[in-house]
PDB file of C-alpha atoms (C1' of nucleotides) in Angstrom:
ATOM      1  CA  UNK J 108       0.000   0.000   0.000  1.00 55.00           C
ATOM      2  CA  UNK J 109       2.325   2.558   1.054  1.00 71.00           C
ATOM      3  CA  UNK J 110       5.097   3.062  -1.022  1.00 81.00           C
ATOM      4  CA  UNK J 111       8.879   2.714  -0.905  1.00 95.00           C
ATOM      5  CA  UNK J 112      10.216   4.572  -3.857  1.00 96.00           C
ATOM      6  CA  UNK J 113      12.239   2.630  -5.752  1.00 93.00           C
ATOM      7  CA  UNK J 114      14.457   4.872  -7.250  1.00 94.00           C
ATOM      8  CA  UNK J 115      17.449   7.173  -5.639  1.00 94.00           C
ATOM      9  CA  UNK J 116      16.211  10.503  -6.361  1.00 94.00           C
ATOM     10  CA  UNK J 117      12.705   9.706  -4.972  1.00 95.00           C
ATOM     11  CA  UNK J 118      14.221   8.161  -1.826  1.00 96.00           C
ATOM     12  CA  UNK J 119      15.909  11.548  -1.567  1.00 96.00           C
ATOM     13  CA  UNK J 120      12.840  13.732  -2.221  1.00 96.00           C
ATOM     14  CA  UNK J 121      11.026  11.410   0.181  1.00 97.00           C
ATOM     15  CA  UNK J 122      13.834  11.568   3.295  1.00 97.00           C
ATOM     16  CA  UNK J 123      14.106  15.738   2.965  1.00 96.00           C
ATOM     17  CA  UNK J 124      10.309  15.951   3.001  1.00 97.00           C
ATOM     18  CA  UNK J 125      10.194  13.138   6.137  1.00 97.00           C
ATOM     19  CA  UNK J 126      13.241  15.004   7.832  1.00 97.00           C
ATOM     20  CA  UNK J 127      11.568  18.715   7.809  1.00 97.00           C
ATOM     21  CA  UNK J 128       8.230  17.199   9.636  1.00 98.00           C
ATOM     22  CA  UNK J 129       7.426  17.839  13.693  1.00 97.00           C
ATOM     23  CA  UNK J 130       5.187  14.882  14.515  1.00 98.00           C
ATOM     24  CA  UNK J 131       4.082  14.752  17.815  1.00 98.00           C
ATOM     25  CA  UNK J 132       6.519  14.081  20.192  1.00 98.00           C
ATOM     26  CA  UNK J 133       5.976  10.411  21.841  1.00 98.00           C
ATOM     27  CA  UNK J 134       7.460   9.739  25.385  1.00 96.00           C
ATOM     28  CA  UNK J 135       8.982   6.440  26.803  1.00 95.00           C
ATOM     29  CA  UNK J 136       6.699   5.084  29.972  1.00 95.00           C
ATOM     30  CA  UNK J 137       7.538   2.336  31.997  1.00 92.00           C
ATOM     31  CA  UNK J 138       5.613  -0.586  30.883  1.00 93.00           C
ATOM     32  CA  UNK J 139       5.780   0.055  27.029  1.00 97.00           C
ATOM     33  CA  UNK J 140       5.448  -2.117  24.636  1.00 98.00           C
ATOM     34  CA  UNK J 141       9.059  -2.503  22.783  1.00 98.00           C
ATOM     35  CA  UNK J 142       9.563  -4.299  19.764  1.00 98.00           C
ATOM     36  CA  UNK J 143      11.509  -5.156  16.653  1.00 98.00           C
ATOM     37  CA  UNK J 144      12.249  -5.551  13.239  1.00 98.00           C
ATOM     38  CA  UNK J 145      15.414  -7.202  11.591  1.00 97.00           C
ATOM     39  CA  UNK J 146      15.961  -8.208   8.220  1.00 97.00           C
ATOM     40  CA  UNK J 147      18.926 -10.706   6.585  1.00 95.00           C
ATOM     41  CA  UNK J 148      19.728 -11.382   3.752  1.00 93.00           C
ATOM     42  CA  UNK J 149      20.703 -14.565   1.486  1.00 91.00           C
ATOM     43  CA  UNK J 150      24.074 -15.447   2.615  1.00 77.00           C
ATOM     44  CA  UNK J 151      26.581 -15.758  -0.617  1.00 71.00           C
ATOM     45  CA  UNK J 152      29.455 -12.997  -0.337  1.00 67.00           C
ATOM     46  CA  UNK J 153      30.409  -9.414   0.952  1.00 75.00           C
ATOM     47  CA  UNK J 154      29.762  -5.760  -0.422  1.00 81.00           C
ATOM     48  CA  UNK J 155      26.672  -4.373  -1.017  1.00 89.00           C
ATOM     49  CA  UNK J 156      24.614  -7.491  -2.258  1.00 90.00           C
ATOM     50  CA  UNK J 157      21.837  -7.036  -5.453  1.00 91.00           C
ATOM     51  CA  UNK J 158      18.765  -5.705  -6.020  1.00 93.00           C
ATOM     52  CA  UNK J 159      16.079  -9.270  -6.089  1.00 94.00           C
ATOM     53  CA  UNK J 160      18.219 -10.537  -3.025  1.00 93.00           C
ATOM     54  CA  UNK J 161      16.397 -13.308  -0.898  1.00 95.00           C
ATOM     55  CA  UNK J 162      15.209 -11.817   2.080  1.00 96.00           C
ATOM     56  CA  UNK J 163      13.633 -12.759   5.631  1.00 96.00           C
ATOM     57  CA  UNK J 164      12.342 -10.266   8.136  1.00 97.00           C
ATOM     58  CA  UNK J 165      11.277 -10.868  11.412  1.00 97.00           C
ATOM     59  CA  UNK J 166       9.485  -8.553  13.717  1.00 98.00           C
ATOM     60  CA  UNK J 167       9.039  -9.194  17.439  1.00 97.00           C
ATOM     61  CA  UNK J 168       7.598  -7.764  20.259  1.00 97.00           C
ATOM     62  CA  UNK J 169       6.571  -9.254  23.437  1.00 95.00           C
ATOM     63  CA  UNK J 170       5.719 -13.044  22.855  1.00 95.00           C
ATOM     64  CA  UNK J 171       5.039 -13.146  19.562  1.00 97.00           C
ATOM     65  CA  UNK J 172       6.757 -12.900  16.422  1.00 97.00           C
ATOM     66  CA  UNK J 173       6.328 -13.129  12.970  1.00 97.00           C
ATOM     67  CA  UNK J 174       8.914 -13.768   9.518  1.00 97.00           C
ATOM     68  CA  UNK J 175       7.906 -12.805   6.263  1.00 97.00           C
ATOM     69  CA  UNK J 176      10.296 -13.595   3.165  1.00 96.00           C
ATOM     70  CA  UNK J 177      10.799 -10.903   0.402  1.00 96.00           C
ATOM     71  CA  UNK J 178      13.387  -9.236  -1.926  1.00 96.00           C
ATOM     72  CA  UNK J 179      15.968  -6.604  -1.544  1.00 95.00           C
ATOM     73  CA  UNK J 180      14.914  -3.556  -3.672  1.00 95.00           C
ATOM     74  CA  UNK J 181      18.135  -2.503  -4.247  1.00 94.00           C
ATOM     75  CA  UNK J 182      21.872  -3.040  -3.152  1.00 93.00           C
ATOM     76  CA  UNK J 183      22.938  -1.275   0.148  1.00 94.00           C
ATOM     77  CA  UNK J 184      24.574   2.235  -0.289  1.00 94.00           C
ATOM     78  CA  UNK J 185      24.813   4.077   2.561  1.00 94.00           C
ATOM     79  CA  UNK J 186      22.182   7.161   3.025  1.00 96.00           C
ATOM     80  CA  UNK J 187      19.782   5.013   1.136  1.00 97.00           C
ATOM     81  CA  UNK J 188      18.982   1.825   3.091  1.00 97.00           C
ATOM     82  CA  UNK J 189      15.060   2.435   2.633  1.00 97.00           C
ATOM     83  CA  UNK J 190      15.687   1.493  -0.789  1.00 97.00           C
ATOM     84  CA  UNK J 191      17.145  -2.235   0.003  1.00 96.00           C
ATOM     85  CA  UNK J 192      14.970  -3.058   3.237  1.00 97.00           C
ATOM     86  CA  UNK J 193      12.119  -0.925   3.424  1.00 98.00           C
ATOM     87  CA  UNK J 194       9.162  -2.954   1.782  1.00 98.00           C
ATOM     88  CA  UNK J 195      10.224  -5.956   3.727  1.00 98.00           C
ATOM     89  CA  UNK J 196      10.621  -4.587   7.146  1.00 98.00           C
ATOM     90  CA  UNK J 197       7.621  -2.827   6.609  1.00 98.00           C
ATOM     91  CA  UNK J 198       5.703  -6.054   5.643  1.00 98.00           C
ATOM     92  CA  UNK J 199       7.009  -7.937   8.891  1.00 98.00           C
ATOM     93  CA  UNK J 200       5.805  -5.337  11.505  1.00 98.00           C
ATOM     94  CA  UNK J 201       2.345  -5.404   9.755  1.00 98.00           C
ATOM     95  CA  UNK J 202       2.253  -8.945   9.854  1.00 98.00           C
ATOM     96  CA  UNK J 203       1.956  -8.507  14.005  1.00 98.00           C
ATOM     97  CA  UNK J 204      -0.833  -9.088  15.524  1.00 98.00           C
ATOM     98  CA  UNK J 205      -1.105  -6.174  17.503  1.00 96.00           C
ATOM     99  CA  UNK J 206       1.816  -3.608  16.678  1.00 97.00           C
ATOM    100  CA  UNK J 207       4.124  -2.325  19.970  1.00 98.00           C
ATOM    101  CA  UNK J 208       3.922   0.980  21.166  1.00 98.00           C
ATOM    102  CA  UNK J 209       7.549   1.720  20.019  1.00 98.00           C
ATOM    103  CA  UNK J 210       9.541   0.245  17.476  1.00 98.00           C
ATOM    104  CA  UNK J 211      13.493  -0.482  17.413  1.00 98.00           C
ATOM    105  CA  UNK J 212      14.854  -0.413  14.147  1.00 98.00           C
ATOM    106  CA  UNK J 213      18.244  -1.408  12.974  1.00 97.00           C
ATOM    107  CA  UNK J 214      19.529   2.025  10.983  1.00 97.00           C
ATOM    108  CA  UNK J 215      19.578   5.764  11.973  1.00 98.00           C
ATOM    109  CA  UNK J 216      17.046   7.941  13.031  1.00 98.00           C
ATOM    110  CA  UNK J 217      18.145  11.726  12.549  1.00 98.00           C
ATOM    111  CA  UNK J 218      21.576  11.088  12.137  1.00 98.00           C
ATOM    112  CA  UNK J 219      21.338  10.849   8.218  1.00 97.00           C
ATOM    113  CA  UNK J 220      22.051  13.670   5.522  1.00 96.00           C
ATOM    114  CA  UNK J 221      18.662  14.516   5.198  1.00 97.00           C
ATOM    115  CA  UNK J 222      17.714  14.030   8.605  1.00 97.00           C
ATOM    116  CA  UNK J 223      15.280  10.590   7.751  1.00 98.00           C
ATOM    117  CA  UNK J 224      17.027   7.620   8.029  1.00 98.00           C
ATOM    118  CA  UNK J 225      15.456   4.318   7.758  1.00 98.00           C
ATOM    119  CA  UNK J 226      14.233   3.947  11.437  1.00 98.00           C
ATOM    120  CA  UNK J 227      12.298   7.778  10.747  1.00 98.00           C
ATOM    121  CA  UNK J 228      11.277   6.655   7.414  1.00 98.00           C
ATOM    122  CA  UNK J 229       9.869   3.206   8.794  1.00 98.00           C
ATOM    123  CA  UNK J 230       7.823   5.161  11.640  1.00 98.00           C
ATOM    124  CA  UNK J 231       6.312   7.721   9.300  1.00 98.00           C
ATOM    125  CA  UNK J 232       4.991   5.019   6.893  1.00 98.00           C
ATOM    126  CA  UNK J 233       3.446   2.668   9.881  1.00 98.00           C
ATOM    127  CA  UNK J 234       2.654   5.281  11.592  1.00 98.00           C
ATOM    128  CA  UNK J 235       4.373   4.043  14.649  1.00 98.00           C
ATOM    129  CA  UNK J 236       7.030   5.802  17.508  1.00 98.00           C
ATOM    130  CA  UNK J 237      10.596   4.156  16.383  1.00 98.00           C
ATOM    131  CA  UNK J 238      13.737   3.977  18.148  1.00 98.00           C
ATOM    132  CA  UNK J 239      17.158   3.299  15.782  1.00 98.00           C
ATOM    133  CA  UNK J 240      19.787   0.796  16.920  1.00 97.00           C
ATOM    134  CA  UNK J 241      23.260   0.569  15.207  1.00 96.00           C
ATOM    135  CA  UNK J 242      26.912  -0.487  15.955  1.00 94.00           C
ATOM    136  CA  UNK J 243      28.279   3.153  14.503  1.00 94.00           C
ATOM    137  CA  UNK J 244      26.711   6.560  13.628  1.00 96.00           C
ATOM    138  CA  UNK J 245      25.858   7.213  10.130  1.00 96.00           C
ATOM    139  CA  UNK J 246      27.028  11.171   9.909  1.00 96.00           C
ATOM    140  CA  UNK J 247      26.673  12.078  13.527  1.00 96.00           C
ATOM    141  CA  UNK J 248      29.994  12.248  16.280  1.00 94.00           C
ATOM    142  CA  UNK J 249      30.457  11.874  19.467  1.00 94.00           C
ATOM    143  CA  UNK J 250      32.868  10.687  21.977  1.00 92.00           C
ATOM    144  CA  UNK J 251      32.382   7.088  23.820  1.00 92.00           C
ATOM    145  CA  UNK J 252      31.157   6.806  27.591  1.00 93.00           C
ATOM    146  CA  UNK J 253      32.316   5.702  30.526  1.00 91.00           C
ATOM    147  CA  UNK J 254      32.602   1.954  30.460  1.00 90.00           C
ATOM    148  CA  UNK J 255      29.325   1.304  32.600  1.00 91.00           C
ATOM    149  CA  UNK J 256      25.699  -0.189  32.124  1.00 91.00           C
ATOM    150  CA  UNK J 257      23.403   3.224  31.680  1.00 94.00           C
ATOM    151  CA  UNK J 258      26.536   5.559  30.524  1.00 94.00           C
ATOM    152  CA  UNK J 259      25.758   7.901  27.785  1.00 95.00           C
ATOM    153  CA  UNK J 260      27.400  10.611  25.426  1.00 95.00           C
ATOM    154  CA  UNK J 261      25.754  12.896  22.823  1.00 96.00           C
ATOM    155  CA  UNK J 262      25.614  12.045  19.033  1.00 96.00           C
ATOM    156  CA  UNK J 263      25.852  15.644  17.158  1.00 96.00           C
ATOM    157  CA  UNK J 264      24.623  16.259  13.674  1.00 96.00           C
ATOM    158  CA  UNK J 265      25.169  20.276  13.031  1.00 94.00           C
ATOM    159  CA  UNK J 266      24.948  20.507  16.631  1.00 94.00           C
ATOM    160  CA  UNK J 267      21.597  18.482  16.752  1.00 96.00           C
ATOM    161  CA  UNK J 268      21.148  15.937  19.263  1.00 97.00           C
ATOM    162  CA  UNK J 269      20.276  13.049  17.009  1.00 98.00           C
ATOM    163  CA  UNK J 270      21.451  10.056  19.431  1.00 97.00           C
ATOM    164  CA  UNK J 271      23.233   9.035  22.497  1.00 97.00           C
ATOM    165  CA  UNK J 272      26.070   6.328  22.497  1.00 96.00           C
ATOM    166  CA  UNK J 273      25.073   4.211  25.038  1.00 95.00           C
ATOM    167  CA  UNK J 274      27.081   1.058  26.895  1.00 94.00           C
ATOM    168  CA  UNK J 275      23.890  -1.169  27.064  1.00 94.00           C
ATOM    169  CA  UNK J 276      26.274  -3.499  29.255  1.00 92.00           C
ATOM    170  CA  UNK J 277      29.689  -2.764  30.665  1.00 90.00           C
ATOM    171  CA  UNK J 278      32.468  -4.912  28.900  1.00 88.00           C
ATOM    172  CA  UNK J 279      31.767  -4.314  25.502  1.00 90.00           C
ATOM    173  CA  UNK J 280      31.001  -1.529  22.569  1.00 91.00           C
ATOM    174  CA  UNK J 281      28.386   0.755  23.256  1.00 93.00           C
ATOM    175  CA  UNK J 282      25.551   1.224  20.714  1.00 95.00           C
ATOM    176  CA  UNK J 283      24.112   4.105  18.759  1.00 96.00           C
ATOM    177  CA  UNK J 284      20.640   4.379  20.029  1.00 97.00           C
ATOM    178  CA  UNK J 285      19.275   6.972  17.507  1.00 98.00           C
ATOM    179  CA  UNK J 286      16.140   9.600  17.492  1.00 98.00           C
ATOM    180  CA  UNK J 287      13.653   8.670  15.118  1.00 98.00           C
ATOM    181  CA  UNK J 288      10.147   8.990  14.827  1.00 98.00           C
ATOM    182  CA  UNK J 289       8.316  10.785  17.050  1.00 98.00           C
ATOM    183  CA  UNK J 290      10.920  10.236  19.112  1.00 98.00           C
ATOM    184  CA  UNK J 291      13.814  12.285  20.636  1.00 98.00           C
ATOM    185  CA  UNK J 292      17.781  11.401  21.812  1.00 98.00           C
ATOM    186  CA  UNK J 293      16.607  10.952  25.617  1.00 98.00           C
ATOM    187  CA  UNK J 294      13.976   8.342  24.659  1.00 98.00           C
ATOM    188  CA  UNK J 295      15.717   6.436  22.125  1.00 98.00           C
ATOM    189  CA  UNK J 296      18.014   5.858  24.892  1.00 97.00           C
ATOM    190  CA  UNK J 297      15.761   4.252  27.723  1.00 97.00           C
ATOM    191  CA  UNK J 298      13.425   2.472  25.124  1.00 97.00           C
ATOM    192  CA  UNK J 299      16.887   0.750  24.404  1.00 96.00           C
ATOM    193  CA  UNK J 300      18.132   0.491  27.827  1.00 95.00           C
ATOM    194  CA  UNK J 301      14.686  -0.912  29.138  1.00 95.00           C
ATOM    195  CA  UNK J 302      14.781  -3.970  27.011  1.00 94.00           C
ATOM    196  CA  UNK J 303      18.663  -4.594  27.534  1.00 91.00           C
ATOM    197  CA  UNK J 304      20.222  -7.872  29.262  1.00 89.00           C
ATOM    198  CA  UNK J 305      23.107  -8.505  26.276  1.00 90.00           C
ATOM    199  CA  UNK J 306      24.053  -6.055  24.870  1.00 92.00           C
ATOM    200  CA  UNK J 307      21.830  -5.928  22.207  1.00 93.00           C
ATOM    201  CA  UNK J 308      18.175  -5.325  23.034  1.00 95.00           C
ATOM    202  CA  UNK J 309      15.844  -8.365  23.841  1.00 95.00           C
ATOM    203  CA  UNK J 310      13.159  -7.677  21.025  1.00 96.00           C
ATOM    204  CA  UNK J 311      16.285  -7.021  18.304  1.00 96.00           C
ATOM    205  CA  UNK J 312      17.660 -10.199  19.572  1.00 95.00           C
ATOM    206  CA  UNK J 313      14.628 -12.244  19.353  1.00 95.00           C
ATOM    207  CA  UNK J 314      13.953 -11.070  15.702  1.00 96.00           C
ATOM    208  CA  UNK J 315      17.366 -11.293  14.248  1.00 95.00           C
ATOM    209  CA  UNK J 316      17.416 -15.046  16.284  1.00 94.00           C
ATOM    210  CA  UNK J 317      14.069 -15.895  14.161  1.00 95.00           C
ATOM    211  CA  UNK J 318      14.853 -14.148  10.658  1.00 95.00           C
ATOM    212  CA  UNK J 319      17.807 -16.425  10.718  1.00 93.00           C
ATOM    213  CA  UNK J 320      16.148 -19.182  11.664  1.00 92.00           C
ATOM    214  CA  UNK J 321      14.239 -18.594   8.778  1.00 94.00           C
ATOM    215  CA  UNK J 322      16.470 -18.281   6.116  1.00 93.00           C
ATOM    216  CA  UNK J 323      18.388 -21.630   7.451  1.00 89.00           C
ATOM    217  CA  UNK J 324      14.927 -23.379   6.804  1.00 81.00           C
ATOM    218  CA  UNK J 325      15.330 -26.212   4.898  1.00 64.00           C
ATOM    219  CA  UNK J 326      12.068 -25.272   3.128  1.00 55.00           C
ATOM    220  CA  UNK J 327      11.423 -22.377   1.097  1.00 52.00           C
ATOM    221  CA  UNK J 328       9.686 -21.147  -1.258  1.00 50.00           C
TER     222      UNK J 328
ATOM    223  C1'  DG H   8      41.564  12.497  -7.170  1.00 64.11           C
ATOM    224  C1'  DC H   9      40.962   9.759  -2.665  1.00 64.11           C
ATOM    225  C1'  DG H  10      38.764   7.933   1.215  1.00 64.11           C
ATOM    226  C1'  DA H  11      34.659   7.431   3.987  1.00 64.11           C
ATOM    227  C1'  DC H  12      30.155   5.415   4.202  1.00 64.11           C
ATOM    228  C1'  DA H  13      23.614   2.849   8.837  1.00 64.11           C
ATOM    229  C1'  DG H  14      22.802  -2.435   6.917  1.00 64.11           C
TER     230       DG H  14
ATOM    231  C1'  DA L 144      24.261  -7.113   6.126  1.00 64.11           C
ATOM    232  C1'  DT L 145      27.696 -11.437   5.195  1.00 64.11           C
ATOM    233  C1'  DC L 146      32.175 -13.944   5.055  1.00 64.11           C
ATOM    234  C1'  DT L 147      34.739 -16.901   9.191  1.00 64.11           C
ATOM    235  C1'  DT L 148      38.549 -19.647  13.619  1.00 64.11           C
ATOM    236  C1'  DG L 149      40.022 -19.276  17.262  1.00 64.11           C
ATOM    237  C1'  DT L 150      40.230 -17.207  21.580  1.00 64.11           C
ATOM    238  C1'  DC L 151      39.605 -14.886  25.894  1.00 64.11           C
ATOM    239  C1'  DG L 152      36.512 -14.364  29.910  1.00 64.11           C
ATOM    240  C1'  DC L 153      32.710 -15.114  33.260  1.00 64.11           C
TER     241       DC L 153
END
DNA sequence: GCGACAG
DNA sequence: ATCTTGTCGC
């Protein structure tokens, strides 16, 4: 229904309109509902993979989740991952029964060139609050925290705060946890934390765990 | 021109 | 994202 452009320049048009919106700003309560999408890919080689790629995503939240299979629409490039995963994630989250109240999404939020990276861009189509998750920033910097669960620096884009690094557990990297939709640097940060015994977040965990499983089926079709 | 660059 | 072995640590 709603639709993914499919080519670069109407990504682009797409992600500066997206970026210059105000929705309504949503706030992080105790007791939300957090879930998650993840997609993977066919396995078969580095770089940027091909457009028609076999794909698998899984969404999660609470105790159920669901895998739908699909196609990449395009190879990764950086800036323009809405292009590659976009229908597919899309398509998993719908396939819930009853969507969360905020969605983690692996990709960037505000920290993008156009201010709409694929965790924005995923909200504003579902209609939905989303949180981004990612090992890096995407055009934002900032300098690492202390090494302790809960720490947190600032991730500046033109002197916006997009995203906090945050050490989800002490011992290891921290993660990007990234403003997205409706949601702002603070709240990215304790949707992420709240759902956080590995480092990674339970419902990110859960889906990446089953969109795997999925793709090692040994029946597909 | 060269390197960097979410997944 | 995916390709991959061993290795260090709790």
């Amino acid at each position: 229904m709603s639709a993914w452009p499919h080519a670069r320049v109407e990504l682009i048009e797409e992600q500066q309109r997206l970026g210059a919106l105000e929705p309504p700003a949503w706030r992080f309560r105790r007791g939300a509902r957090v879930g998650a999408v993840f997609v993977c890919f066919a396995r078969g080689g580095t770089g940027p993979g091909n457009t028609g790629d076999a794909a698998w995503a899984a969404a999660s939240v609470g105790d159920e989740a669901v895998v739908v299979p699909g196609r990449a629409g395009a190879p990764y490039e950086a800036g323009l991952l809405a292009l590659r995963e976009g229908t597919v994630l899309e398509a998993a989250v719908r396939a819930l029964t009853q969507p969360p109240d905020v969605l983690l999404v692996d990709g960037t939020g505000r920290d993008h060139p156009r201010r709409a990276g694929l965790a924005l861009h995923l909200g504003g189509v579902l209609d939905l609050p989303t949180v981004g998750v990612t090992h890096r920033p995407l055009a934002a910097e900032g300098e690492w925290p202390a090494d302790e669960r809960g720490a947190r620096s600032p991730l500046l884009l033109a002197g916006e705060l997009v995203g906090y690094w945050l050490r989800t557990r002490a011992g290891t990297r921290p993660l990007a946890a990234h403003a997205a939709w409706r949601t702002d640097a603070g709240t990215a940060a304790e949707a992420v934390l709240s759902t956080c015994r590995a480092r990674t977040p339970e419902p990110l965990r859960e889906a990446r765990r089953r969109a795997r499983e999925a793709r090692a089926a040994p029946v597909r079709r």
